[in-house]
mmCIF file of C-alpha atoms and ligand atoms in Angstrom:
data_model
loop_
_atom_site.group_PDB
_atom_site.id
_atom_site.type_symbol
_atom_site.label_atom_id
_atom_site.label_comp_id
_atom_site.label_asym_id
_atom_site.label_seq_id
_atom_site.Cartn_x
_atom_site.Cartn_y
_atom_site.Cartn_z
ATOM 1 C CA MET P 1 190.640 92.049 121.878
ATOM 2 C CA ALA P 2 190.792 88.295 122.330
ATOM 3 C CA ILE P 3 188.678 85.257 121.592
ATOM 4 C CA LEU P 4 188.068 82.924 124.546
ATOM 5 C CA VAL P 5 187.993 79.226 123.642
ATOM 6 C CA PRO P 6 186.660 76.931 126.379
ATOM 7 C CA GLY P 7 187.574 73.377 125.387
ATOM 8 C CA GLY P 8 190.347 74.701 123.124
ATOM 9 C CA ALA P 9 192.758 71.873 124.021
ATOM 10 C CA GLY P 10 190.357 69.239 122.658
ATOM 11 C CA TYR P 11 190.118 67.685 119.217
ATOM 12 C CA ILE P 12 188.015 70.268 117.375
ATOM 13 C CA GLY P 13 188.980 73.173 119.636
ATOM 14 C CA SER P 14 192.726 72.750 119.044
ATOM 15 C CA HIS P 15 192.280 72.737 115.261
ATOM 16 C CA THR P 16 190.075 75.809 115.493
ATOM 17 C CA VAL P 17 192.618 77.645 117.641
ATOM 18 C CA VAL P 18 195.221 77.016 114.916
ATOM 19 C CA GLU P 19 192.933 78.572 112.296
ATOM 20 C CA LEU P 20 192.119 81.528 114.567
ATOM 21 C CA LEU P 21 195.812 82.209 115.198
ATOM 22 C CA ASN P 22 196.570 81.874 111.473
ATOM 23 C CA ASN P 23 193.893 84.492 110.842
ATOM 24 C CA GLY P 24 195.461 86.962 113.260
ATOM 25 C CA TYR P 25 193.162 86.537 116.270
ATOM 26 C CA GLU P 26 194.484 86.645 119.817
ATOM 27 C CA VAL P 27 193.286 83.468 121.523
ATOM 28 C CA ILE P 28 192.843 82.444 125.151
ATOM 29 C CA ILE P 29 192.050 78.816 125.959
ATOM 30 C CA ALA P 30 190.152 77.673 129.064
ATOM 31 C CA ASP P 31 190.245 73.911 129.503
ATOM 32 C CA ASN P 32 190.271 71.569 132.507
ATOM 33 C CA TYR P 33 191.980 68.822 130.446
ATOM 34 C CA SER P 34 189.273 66.337 131.462
ATOM 35 C CA ASN P 35 189.500 64.870 127.953
ATOM 36 C CA SER P 36 192.663 66.444 126.577
ATOM 37 C CA SER P 37 196.266 67.280 127.321
ATOM 38 C CA PRO P 38 198.309 70.455 127.800
ATOM 39 C CA ILE P 39 200.697 68.980 125.224
ATOM 40 C CA ALA P 40 198.137 70.028 122.595
ATOM 41 C CA ILE P 41 198.810 73.657 123.519
ATOM 42 C CA GLU P 42 202.537 73.244 122.867
ATOM 43 C CA ARG P 43 201.729 71.628 119.523
ATOM 44 C CA ILE P 44 199.441 74.523 118.557
ATOM 45 C CA LYS P 45 202.325 76.907 119.236
ATOM 46 C CA GLU P 46 204.671 74.722 117.182
ATOM 47 C CA ILE P 47 202.300 74.654 114.197
ATOM 48 C CA THR P 48 201.502 78.368 114.171
ATOM 49 C CA GLY P 49 204.689 79.894 115.580
ATOM 50 C CA LYS P 50 202.360 82.019 117.698
ATOM 51 C CA ASP P 51 201.694 82.288 121.375
ATOM 52 C CA VAL P 52 198.469 81.219 122.993
ATOM 53 C CA LEU P 53 197.537 81.614 126.629
ATOM 54 C CA ALA P 54 195.888 78.590 128.243
ATOM 55 C CA TYR P 55 194.173 78.483 131.623
ATOM 56 C CA ASN P 56 193.548 75.213 133.441
ATOM 57 C CA VAL P 57 189.986 76.113 134.323
ATOM 58 C CA ASP P 58 186.692 74.286 134.684
ATOM 59 C CA ILE P 59 183.874 76.324 133.140
ATOM 60 C CA LEU P 60 181.710 75.364 136.112
ATOM 61 C CA ASN P 61 184.062 77.467 138.255
ATOM 62 C CA LYS P 62 182.585 80.936 137.836
ATOM 63 C CA GLU P 63 185.190 82.611 139.980
ATOM 64 C CA ALA P 64 188.029 81.327 137.835
ATOM 65 C CA LEU P 65 186.168 82.262 134.657
ATOM 66 C CA ASN P 66 185.486 85.694 136.082
ATOM 67 C CA ASP P 67 189.209 86.219 136.647
ATOM 68 C CA ILE P 68 189.892 85.519 132.979
ATOM 69 C CA PHE P 69 187.280 88.048 131.869
ATOM 70 C CA GLU P 70 188.735 90.594 134.281
ATOM 71 C CA LYS P 71 192.293 90.103 133.068
ATOM 72 C CA HIS P 72 191.549 90.090 129.349
ATOM 73 C CA ASP P 73 189.527 92.083 126.889
ATOM 74 C CA ILE P 74 187.367 89.260 125.501
ATOM 75 C CA GLU P 75 185.411 89.992 122.346
ATOM 76 C CA ALA P 76 183.676 86.671 121.734
ATOM 77 C CA VAL P 77 183.600 83.060 122.939
ATOM 78 C CA LEU P 78 183.907 79.843 120.912
ATOM 79 C CA HIS P 79 182.476 77.244 123.287
ATOM 80 C CA PHE P 80 183.698 73.652 122.773
ATOM 81 C CA ALA P 81 183.853 72.494 126.408
ATOM 82 C CA ALA P 82 181.666 69.437 126.953
ATOM 83 C CA TYR P 83 181.684 65.694 127.513
ATOM 84 C CA LYS P 84 180.885 63.913 124.267
ATOM 85 C CA ALA P 85 180.733 60.114 124.659
ATOM 86 C CA VAL P 86 177.236 58.924 123.782
ATOM 87 C CA GLY P 87 177.441 55.554 125.602
ATOM 88 C CA GLU P 88 178.905 57.112 128.742
ATOM 89 C CA SER P 89 176.085 59.661 128.754
ATOM 90 C CA VAL P 90 173.547 56.817 128.940
ATOM 91 C CA GLU P 91 175.376 55.379 131.976
ATOM 92 C CA LYS P 92 176.083 58.711 133.678
ATOM 93 C CA PRO P 93 173.345 61.145 132.638
ATOM 94 C CA LEU P 94 173.780 63.459 135.641
ATOM 95 C CA MET P 95 177.456 63.901 134.890
ATOM 96 C CA TYR P 96 176.538 64.960 131.332
ATOM 97 C CA TYR P 97 173.682 67.280 132.283
ATOM 98 C CA HIS P 98 175.846 68.847 134.984
ATOM 99 C CA ASN P 99 178.944 69.432 132.885
ATOM 100 C CA ASN P 100 177.388 70.247 129.524
ATOM 101 C CA ILE P 101 174.316 72.251 130.551
ATOM 102 C CA GLU P 102 175.337 73.802 133.873
ATOM 103 C CA GLY P 103 178.779 74.496 132.431
ATOM 104 C CA THR P 104 177.146 76.455 129.615
ATOM 105 C CA VAL P 105 174.905 78.372 132.038
ATOM 106 C CA SER P 106 177.940 79.223 134.169
ATOM 107 C CA LEU P 107 179.830 80.490 131.112
ATOM 108 C CA LEU P 108 176.856 82.568 129.906
ATOM 109 C CA GLU P 109 176.410 84.122 133.345
ATOM 110 C CA VAL P 110 180.014 85.247 133.482
ATOM 111 C CA MET P 111 179.848 86.496 129.882
ATOM 112 C CA THR P 112 176.707 88.497 130.729
ATOM 113 C CA LYS P 113 178.384 90.024 133.775
ATOM 114 C CA HIS P 114 181.218 91.254 131.573
ATOM 115 C CA ASN P 115 178.962 92.354 128.758
ATOM 116 C CA VAL P 116 180.490 89.864 126.309
ATOM 117 C CA LYS P 117 177.516 88.794 124.214
ATOM 118 C CA LYS P 118 178.872 86.890 121.228
ATOM 119 C CA ILE P 119 179.110 83.100 121.300
ATOM 120 C CA VAL P 120 179.674 80.310 118.799
ATOM 121 C CA TYR P 121 178.394 77.002 120.150
ATOM 122 C CA SER P 122 179.486 73.455 119.220
ATOM 123 C CA SER P 123 176.253 71.704 118.442
ATOM 124 C CA SER P 124 175.793 68.444 116.606
ATOM 125 C CA ALA P 125 173.820 66.681 113.904
ATOM 126 C CA THR P 126 172.544 64.551 116.780
ATOM 127 C CA VAL P 127 169.924 67.284 117.436
ATOM 128 C CA TYR P 128 168.090 66.154 114.283
ATOM 129 C CA GLY P 129 167.188 62.914 116.103
ATOM 130 C CA THR P 130 165.822 59.907 114.281
ATOM 131 C CA GLU P 131 162.689 61.297 112.653
ATOM 132 C CA ASN P 132 164.174 63.720 110.124
ATOM 133 C CA ALA P 133 165.354 62.353 106.769
ATOM 134 C CA SER P 134 168.702 63.276 105.213
ATOM 135 C CA PRO P 135 169.749 65.609 103.697
ATOM 136 C CA LEU P 136 169.179 67.427 106.980
ATOM 137 C CA ASP P 137 168.591 71.143 106.934
ATOM 138 C CA GLU P 138 168.481 73.761 109.628
ATOM 139 C CA THR P 139 164.709 74.305 109.442
ATOM 140 C CA MET P 140 163.915 70.750 110.593
ATOM 141 C CA PRO P 141 162.501 70.184 114.112
ATOM 142 C CA THR P 142 164.910 69.119 116.878
ATOM 143 C CA TYR P 143 162.778 68.002 119.801
ATOM 144 C CA THR P 144 163.960 64.398 120.089
ATOM 145 C CA ALA P 145 167.289 62.808 120.945
ATOM 146 C CA THR P 146 168.272 59.192 121.470
ATOM 147 C CA ASN P 147 170.615 59.721 124.429
ATOM 148 C CA PRO P 148 171.447 62.188 127.249
ATOM 149 C CA TYR P 149 174.434 63.625 125.347
ATOM 150 C CA GLY P 150 172.101 64.500 122.462
ATOM 151 C CA TYR P 151 169.654 66.121 124.875
ATOM 152 C CA THR P 152 172.393 68.336 126.284
ATOM 153 C CA LYS P 153 172.920 69.674 122.757
ATOM 154 C CA ILE P 154 169.184 70.301 122.267
ATOM 155 C CA VAL P 155 168.828 71.966 125.676
ATOM 156 C CA ASN P 156 171.880 74.157 125.126
ATOM 157 C CA GLU P 157 170.682 75.207 121.673
ATOM 158 C CA ASN P 158 167.362 76.229 123.205
ATOM 159 C CA LEU P 159 168.877 78.019 126.157
ATOM 160 C CA LEU P 160 171.205 79.967 123.859
ATOM 161 C CA LYS P 161 168.273 80.925 121.612
ATOM 162 C CA ASP P 162 166.330 82.076 124.689
ATOM 163 C CA VAL P 163 169.239 84.205 125.869
ATOM 164 C CA ALA P 164 169.545 85.834 122.437
ATOM 165 C CA TYR P 165 165.787 86.443 122.405
ATOM 166 C CA SER P 166 165.802 88.004 125.876
ATOM 167 C CA ASP P 167 168.454 90.596 125.100
ATOM 168 C CA GLN P 168 168.932 91.869 121.583
ATOM 169 C CA GLU P 169 172.596 92.631 122.100
ATOM 170 C CA TRP P 170 173.403 88.913 122.024
ATOM 171 C CA GLY P 171 174.743 87.198 118.932
ATOM 172 C CA VAL P 172 174.579 83.393 118.989
ATOM 173 C CA THR P 173 175.779 80.999 116.287
ATOM 174 C CA LEU P 174 174.901 77.337 116.623
ATOM 175 C CA LEU P 175 177.145 75.135 114.498
ATOM 176 C CA ARG P 176 175.843 71.629 113.938
ATOM 177 C CA TYR P 177 178.810 69.391 113.182
ATOM 178 C CA PHE P 178 178.367 66.175 111.254
ATOM 179 C CA ASN P 179 181.140 63.543 111.673
ATOM 180 C CA PRO P 180 184.526 65.227 112.113
ATOM 181 C CA ILE P 181 187.554 63.072 111.266
ATOM 182 C CA GLY P 182 191.093 63.758 110.025
ATOM 183 C CA ALA P 183 193.787 65.809 111.693
ATOM 184 C CA HIS P 184 196.066 68.739 111.000
ATOM 185 C CA GLU P 185 198.370 67.887 108.089
ATOM 186 C CA SER P 186 201.436 68.413 110.312
ATOM 187 C CA GLY P 187 200.475 65.267 112.251
ATOM 188 C CA LEU P 188 201.036 67.251 115.465
ATOM 189 C CA ILE P 189 197.436 67.546 116.658
ATOM 190 C CA GLY P 190 194.541 65.136 116.273
ATOM 191 C CA GLU P 191 191.881 63.149 118.060
ATOM 192 C CA ASP P 192 193.150 61.415 121.202
ATOM 193 C CA PRO P 193 190.351 59.258 122.609
ATOM 194 C CA LYS P 194 190.808 57.906 126.110
ATOM 195 C CA GLY P 195 190.401 54.099 126.212
ATOM 196 C CA ILE P 196 188.775 52.169 123.403
ATOM 197 C CA PRO P 197 187.404 54.586 120.786
ATOM 198 C CA ASN P 198 183.636 54.886 120.345
ATOM 199 C CA ASN P 199 183.846 56.475 116.917
ATOM 200 C CA LEU P 200 184.628 54.804 113.633
ATOM 201 C CA MET P 201 187.755 56.602 112.363
ATOM 202 C CA PRO P 202 189.832 56.421 115.568
ATOM 203 C CA TYR P 203 188.855 52.739 115.809
ATOM 204 C CA ILE P 204 190.072 52.148 112.240
ATOM 205 C CA THR P 205 193.393 53.929 112.832
ATOM 206 C CA GLN P 206 193.993 51.937 116.017
ATOM 207 C CA VAL P 207 193.359 48.683 114.138
ATOM 208 C CA ALA P 208 195.766 49.875 111.427
ATOM 209 C CA VAL P 209 198.486 50.710 113.943
ATOM 210 C CA GLY P 210 198.030 47.329 115.689
ATOM 211 C CA LYS P 211 196.572 48.572 118.970
ATOM 212 C CA LEU P 212 193.214 46.899 118.298
ATOM 213 C CA LYS P 213 192.714 43.547 116.609
ATOM 214 C CA GLU P 214 189.612 43.993 114.522
ATOM 215 C CA LEU P 215 186.903 46.514 113.734
ATOM 216 C CA SER P 216 183.282 45.550 114.395
ATOM 217 C CA VAL P 217 181.007 46.927 111.688
ATOM 218 C CA PHE P 218 177.690 47.623 113.377
ATOM 219 C CA GLY P 219 175.134 46.125 110.995
ATOM 220 C CA ASP P 220 175.041 45.472 107.240
ATOM 221 C CA ASP P 221 171.266 45.288 106.902
ATOM 222 C CA TYR P 222 170.408 48.994 106.790
ATOM 223 C CA ASP P 223 168.482 50.421 103.880
ATOM 224 C CA THR P 224 171.640 51.913 102.335
ATOM 225 C CA PRO P 225 173.545 50.993 99.141
ATOM 226 C CA ASP P 226 175.829 48.445 100.870
ATOM 227 C CA GLY P 227 173.746 47.896 104.023
ATOM 228 C CA THR P 228 176.153 49.669 106.402
ATOM 229 C CA GLY P 229 175.492 53.032 108.071
ATOM 230 C CA VAL P 230 176.036 56.196 106.033
ATOM 231 C CA ARG P 231 177.481 59.378 107.570
ATOM 232 C CA ASP P 232 178.726 62.794 106.483
ATOM 233 C CA TYR P 233 182.435 62.707 107.372
ATOM 234 C CA ILE P 234 184.058 66.123 107.426
ATOM 235 C CA HIS P 235 187.734 67.001 107.749
ATOM 236 C CA VAL P 236 188.368 68.665 111.120
ATOM 237 C CA VAL P 237 190.404 71.437 109.447
ATOM 238 C CA ASP P 238 187.438 72.313 107.203
ATOM 239 C CA LEU P 239 185.290 72.343 110.327
ATOM 240 C CA ALA P 240 187.790 74.618 112.080
ATOM 241 C CA LYS P 241 187.745 77.017 109.119
ATOM 242 C CA GLY P 242 183.950 77.120 109.370
ATOM 243 C CA HIS P 243 184.336 78.563 112.875
ATOM 244 C CA VAL P 244 186.497 81.417 111.629
ATOM 245 C CA LYS P 245 183.865 82.255 108.986
ATOM 246 C CA ALA P 246 181.075 82.027 111.561
ATOM 247 C CA LEU P 247 183.009 84.275 113.937
ATOM 248 C CA GLU P 248 183.603 86.907 111.231
ATOM 249 C CA GLU P 249 179.858 87.110 110.671
ATOM 250 C CA LEU P 250 179.001 87.009 114.379
ATOM 251 C CA LEU P 251 181.187 89.976 115.300
ATOM 252 C CA ASP P 252 178.744 92.221 113.382
ATOM 253 C CA TYR P 253 175.598 90.292 114.133
ATOM 254 C CA THR P 254 172.930 89.956 116.818
ATOM 255 C CA GLY P 255 170.266 87.261 117.078
ATOM 256 C CA THR P 256 170.627 83.534 116.457
ATOM 257 C CA ASN P 257 172.115 81.818 113.419
ATOM 258 C CA ILE P 258 172.240 78.068 112.865
ATOM 259 C CA TYR P 259 174.506 76.351 110.344
ATOM 260 C CA ASN P 260 175.181 72.748 109.428
ATOM 261 C CA LEU P 261 178.880 72.048 109.014
ATOM 262 C CA GLY P 262 179.028 68.986 106.816
ATOM 263 C CA THR P 263 180.076 68.124 103.268
ATOM 264 C CA GLY P 264 176.657 67.053 102.010
ATOM 265 C CA GLU P 265 178.143 63.679 100.948
ATOM 266 C CA GLY P 266 177.255 60.403 102.636
ATOM 267 C CA TYR P 267 179.774 57.552 102.916
ATOM 268 C CA SER P 268 179.128 54.102 104.343
ATOM 269 C CA VAL P 269 181.254 52.266 106.899
ATOM 270 C CA LEU P 270 182.597 50.041 104.115
ATOM 271 C CA ASP P 271 183.333 53.115 101.948
ATOM 272 C CA LEU P 272 185.411 54.533 104.792
ATOM 273 C CA ILE P 273 187.276 51.246 105.320
ATOM 274 C CA ASN P 274 188.012 51.027 101.567
ATOM 275 C CA ALA P 275 189.091 54.659 101.344
ATOM 276 C CA PHE P 276 191.377 54.225 104.344
ATOM 277 C CA GLU P 277 192.975 51.065 102.927
ATOM 278 C CA LYS P 278 193.539 52.773 99.574
ATOM 279 C CA ALA P 279 194.928 55.991 101.056
ATOM 280 C CA THR P 280 197.300 54.289 103.495
ATOM 281 C CA ASN P 281 198.002 50.825 102.082
ATOM 282 C CA LYS P 282 197.069 49.347 105.447
ATOM 283 C CA PRO P 283 194.567 46.470 105.453
ATOM 284 C CA ILE P 284 191.789 46.747 108.051
ATOM 285 C CA ASN P 285 190.528 43.552 109.682
ATOM 286 C CA TYR P 286 186.825 43.756 110.240
ATOM 287 C CA LYS P 287 183.770 41.631 110.952
ATOM 288 C CA ILE P 288 180.080 42.390 110.616
ATOM 289 C CA VAL P 289 178.202 42.355 113.932
ATOM 290 C CA ALA P 290 174.726 43.419 115.100
ATOM 291 C CA ARG P 291 173.505 46.994 114.792
ATOM 292 C CA ARG P 292 174.502 49.388 117.583
ATOM 293 C CA PRO P 293 171.413 50.524 119.516
ATOM 294 C CA GLY P 294 170.416 54.110 118.700
ATOM 295 C CA ASP P 295 172.161 54.216 115.297
ATOM 296 C CA VAL P 296 170.259 55.367 112.234
ATOM 297 C CA ALA P 297 170.782 54.266 108.631
ATOM 298 C CA GLU P 298 171.970 57.542 107.173
ATOM 299 C CA VAL P 299 172.862 61.028 108.352
ATOM 300 C CA TYR P 300 174.144 63.698 106.006
ATOM 301 C CA ALA P 301 173.847 67.434 105.746
ATOM 302 C CA ASN P 302 172.402 69.945 103.415
ATOM 303 C CA PRO P 303 175.354 72.353 103.816
ATOM 304 C CA ASN P 304 174.037 75.104 101.509
ATOM 305 C CA LEU P 305 173.062 77.636 104.148
ATOM 306 C CA ALA P 306 176.601 77.976 105.508
ATOM 307 C CA GLN P 307 177.881 78.520 101.978
ATOM 308 C CA LYS P 308 175.254 81.148 101.266
ATOM 309 C CA GLU P 309 175.461 83.061 104.550
ATOM 310 C CA ILE P 310 179.090 82.772 105.671
ATOM 311 C CA GLY P 311 180.822 81.706 102.461
ATOM 312 C CA TRP P 312 182.025 78.399 103.864
ATOM 313 C CA LYS P 313 182.233 75.071 102.080
ATOM 314 C CA ALA P 314 184.096 71.894 103.026
ATOM 315 C CA GLU P 315 186.960 71.305 100.602
ATOM 316 C CA LYS P 316 188.977 68.313 101.720
ATOM 317 C CA THR P 317 188.410 64.862 100.258
ATOM 318 C CA LEU P 318 187.772 61.558 101.997
ATOM 319 C CA GLU P 319 191.272 60.514 100.914
ATOM 320 C CA GLU P 320 192.805 63.501 102.720
ATOM 321 C CA MET P 321 190.714 62.737 105.802
ATOM 322 C CA CYS P 322 192.100 59.180 105.835
ATOM 323 C CA GLN P 323 195.711 60.205 105.154
ATOM 324 C CA ASP P 324 195.682 62.891 107.839
ATOM 325 C CA SER P 325 194.034 60.647 110.454
ATOM 326 C CA TRP P 326 196.646 58.031 109.708
ATOM 327 C CA ARG P 327 199.594 60.457 109.887
ATOM 328 C CA TRP P 328 198.419 61.635 113.313
ATOM 329 C CA GLN P 329 197.958 58.045 114.546
ATOM 330 C CA GLN P 330 201.319 56.865 113.235
ATOM 331 C CA ASN P 331 203.236 59.801 114.646
ATOM 332 C CA ASN P 332 201.419 59.592 117.988
ATOM 333 C CA PRO P 333 200.546 55.911 118.540
ATOM 334 C CA ASN P 334 199.704 56.613 122.178
ATOM 335 C CA GLY P 335 198.196 60.058 121.675
ATOM 336 C CA TYR P 336 199.592 63.040 123.555
ATOM 337 C CA VAL P 337 202.352 61.601 125.723
ATOM 338 C CA ASP P 338 205.636 63.203 126.743
HETATM 339 P P1 NAD H 401 187.024 66.878 123.093
HETATM 340 O O1 NAD H 401 186.623 66.044 124.266
HETATM 341 O O2 NAD H 401 188.252 66.520 122.375
HETATM 342 O O3 NAD H 401 187.097 68.405 123.520
HETATM 343 C C1 NAD H 401 186.319 68.961 124.550
HETATM 344 C C2 NAD H 401 187.262 69.744 125.447
HETATM 345 O O4 NAD H 401 186.511 70.343 126.505
HETATM 346 C C3 NAD H 401 188.320 68.857 126.120
HETATM 347 O O5 NAD H 401 189.581 69.472 125.966
HETATM 348 C C4 NAD H 401 187.898 68.802 127.585
HETATM 349 O O6 NAD H 401 189.005 68.673 128.437
HETATM 350 C C5 NAD H 401 187.203 70.150 127.728
HETATM 351 N N1 NAD H 401 186.186 70.204 128.799
HETATM 352 C C6 NAD H 401 185.154 69.364 129.022
HETATM 353 N N2 NAD H 401 184.441 69.782 130.081
HETATM 354 C C7 NAD H 401 185.037 70.918 130.533
HETATM 355 C C8 NAD H 401 184.778 71.814 131.597
HETATM 356 N N3 NAD H 401 183.759 71.634 132.449
HETATM 357 N N4 NAD H 401 185.576 72.890 131.750
HETATM 358 C C9 NAD H 401 186.632 73.104 130.910
HETATM 359 N N5 NAD H 401 186.938 72.282 129.897
HETATM 360 C C10 NAD H 401 186.137 71.197 129.707
HETATM 361 O O7 NAD H 401 185.766 66.883 122.103
HETATM 362 P P2 NAD H 401 185.656 67.456 120.610
HETATM 363 O O8 NAD H 401 185.429 66.319 119.716
HETATM 364 O O9 NAD H 401 186.740 68.404 120.326
HETATM 365 O O10 NAD H 401 184.267 68.210 120.750
HETATM 366 C C11 NAD H 401 184.206 69.609 120.978
HETATM 367 C C12 NAD H 401 182.756 70.022 121.023
HETATM 368 O O11 NAD H 401 182.115 69.660 119.806
HETATM 369 C C13 NAD H 401 181.938 69.352 122.140
HETATM 370 O O12 NAD H 401 180.984 70.275 122.617
HETATM 371 C C14 NAD H 401 181.253 68.222 121.415
HETATM 372 O O13 NAD H 401 180.053 67.847 122.053
HETATM 373 C C15 NAD H 401 180.970 68.862 120.068
HETATM 374 N N6 NAD H 401 180.794 67.906 118.971
HETATM 375 C C16 NAD H 401 181.744 66.961 118.735
HETATM 376 C C17 NAD H 401 181.574 66.052 117.704
HETATM 377 C C18 NAD H 401 182.572 64.965 117.428
HETATM 378 O O14 NAD H 401 182.226 63.989 116.782
HETATM 379 N N7 NAD H 401 183.809 65.074 117.882
HETATM 380 C C19 NAD H 401 180.432 66.122 116.899
HETATM 381 C C20 NAD H 401 179.483 67.110 117.170
HETATM 382 C C21 NAD H 401 179.683 67.999 118.211
HETATM 383 C C1 WQD H 402 179.805 56.204 112.426
HETATM 384 C C2 WQD H 402 179.322 54.951 111.702
HETATM 385 C C3 WQD H 402 178.379 53.314 113.188
HETATM 386 C C4 WQD H 402 182.133 52.466 115.330
HETATM 387 C C5 WQD H 402 178.598 60.062 116.885
HETATM 388 C C6 WQD H 402 177.621 60.713 117.823
HETATM 389 C C7 WQD H 402 177.223 62.061 117.299
HETATM 390 C C8 WQD H 402 178.439 62.919 116.966
HETATM 391 C C9 WQD H 402 179.434 62.190 116.138
HETATM 392 C C10 WQD H 402 178.963 64.345 118.813
HETATM 393 C C11 WQD H 402 177.979 54.432 112.237
HETATM 394 C C12 WQD H 402 179.639 52.772 112.552
HETATM 395 C C13 WQD H 402 181.173 52.976 114.472
HETATM 396 C C14 WQD H 402 182.534 51.102 115.189
HETATM 397 C C15 WQD H 402 181.001 50.892 113.327
HETATM 398 N N1 WQD H 402 179.157 63.301 118.141
HETATM 399 N N2 WQD H 402 180.621 52.210 113.489
HETATM 400 N N3 WQD H 402 181.937 50.381 114.185
HETATM 401 O O1 WQD H 402 177.375 57.468 115.622
HETATM 402 O O2 WQD H 402 177.461 58.825 113.489
HETATM 403 O O3 WQD H 402 177.969 59.901 115.621
HETATM 404 O O4 WQD H 402 179.730 60.925 116.713
HETATM 405 O O5 WQD H 402 178.094 65.135 118.724
HETATM 406 O O6 WQD H 402 176.426 62.649 118.285
HETATM 407 O O7 WQD H 402 176.479 59.896 117.955
HETATM 408 O O8 WQD H 402 179.598 58.314 114.713
HETATM 409 O O9 WQD H 402 181.842 57.352 114.398
HETATM 410 O O10 WQD H 402 180.344 56.413 116.209
HETATM 411 O O11 WQD H 402 179.787 55.978 113.833
HETATM 412 O O12 WQD H 402 180.506 50.179 112.467
HETATM 413 O O13 WQD H 402 183.354 50.588 115.959
HETATM 414 O O14 WQD H 402 180.261 53.897 111.942
HETATM 415 O O15 WQD H 402 177.413 52.314 113.335
HETATM 416 O O16 WQD H 402 177.288 53.902 111.136
HETATM 417 P P1 WQD H 402 177.996 58.519 114.840
HETATM 418 P P2 WQD H 402 180.485 57.012 114.865
#
């Protein structure tokens, strides 16, 4: 029996595949490399000393997906495949709705055909929108989003819940990630953004390595202790381990479960800059600029449900997140290149 991982070559997917392999699962990746590289697959093999099969497949291609399900005995799916750039989703909403929602429908149709009815879905804290106050918990309403990317997460959560409701053999786990940063401690896999990074940590590491001149801090007039935005940064390896715990539960479970994967701690932009400088001894040039449209003052999780139900808790410190992000950046200044 194998676990299918669409999007398994990407940032969070690749770290999760490592944890799955380390826990004895057979893993099959399906990725079209639209935002990743096949080099990540070689690195996964190097880290784990185990083999992993990877198909260059778009999840919108039902025929190709069907072939995978015919060839392999798939037990469950961990679905990471999606576009994820918030700003791009505002400019190209159709591209996001098509890939993220229709891709999920396509995957679910093929799963249904092959009677594979267990799925873990990569959702996001973005589904909490702007109206809920932190600490965010799973019972809060999720009907608003500030951008098309966020809507694709809300729509997919709802469509997965509907599928589980329609047929009681389905088991669905929605994992709402907070802000994943860090990298595997080997420095072999990590986040490899194309172009100028949108997210804070990859921007900081690229300033530190000299690829970018200066970080813009988006606003210092929020109602937070130092005025800059507060987020719940979580080490990507902790996040990956959360998937293994969620999968263990899901294999004996039907219905829908929803878990926040966060630390429960909020850190500001300046906290992250300071922690990075301290952990790496690299000074970060920055300037304060205007707020970024759509940002909220603070977002952090109540992570208790995941601890209670699946026995998962984030363990790594902010210092480790900074050190591991930096190791990955230093060892791979241009990301995954031959
Ligand atoms: P990523 O871009 O690194 O990984 C996504 C992977 O999916 C890539 O390898 C990409 O090539 C692949 N992909 C995209 N569309 C595909 C398609 N149609 N067919 C096959 N493969 C396809 O992103 P990530 O940060 O690893 O995110 C993984 C998942 O987690 C996404 O669903 C994302 O929305 C979600 N998420 C990410 C974050 C974050 O901050 N990184 C936060 C919350 C949720
Ligand atoms: C973090 C903080 C910024 C960049 C996004 C998505 C969310 C989820 C995770 C997928 C904020 C500040 C940032 C910079 C800055 N992704 N910042 N200068 O916005 O919390 O979440 O990624 O689901 O959906 O919206 O993450 O890393 O962009 O920002 O000052 O150059 O850093 O204002 O306070 P965010 P981020």
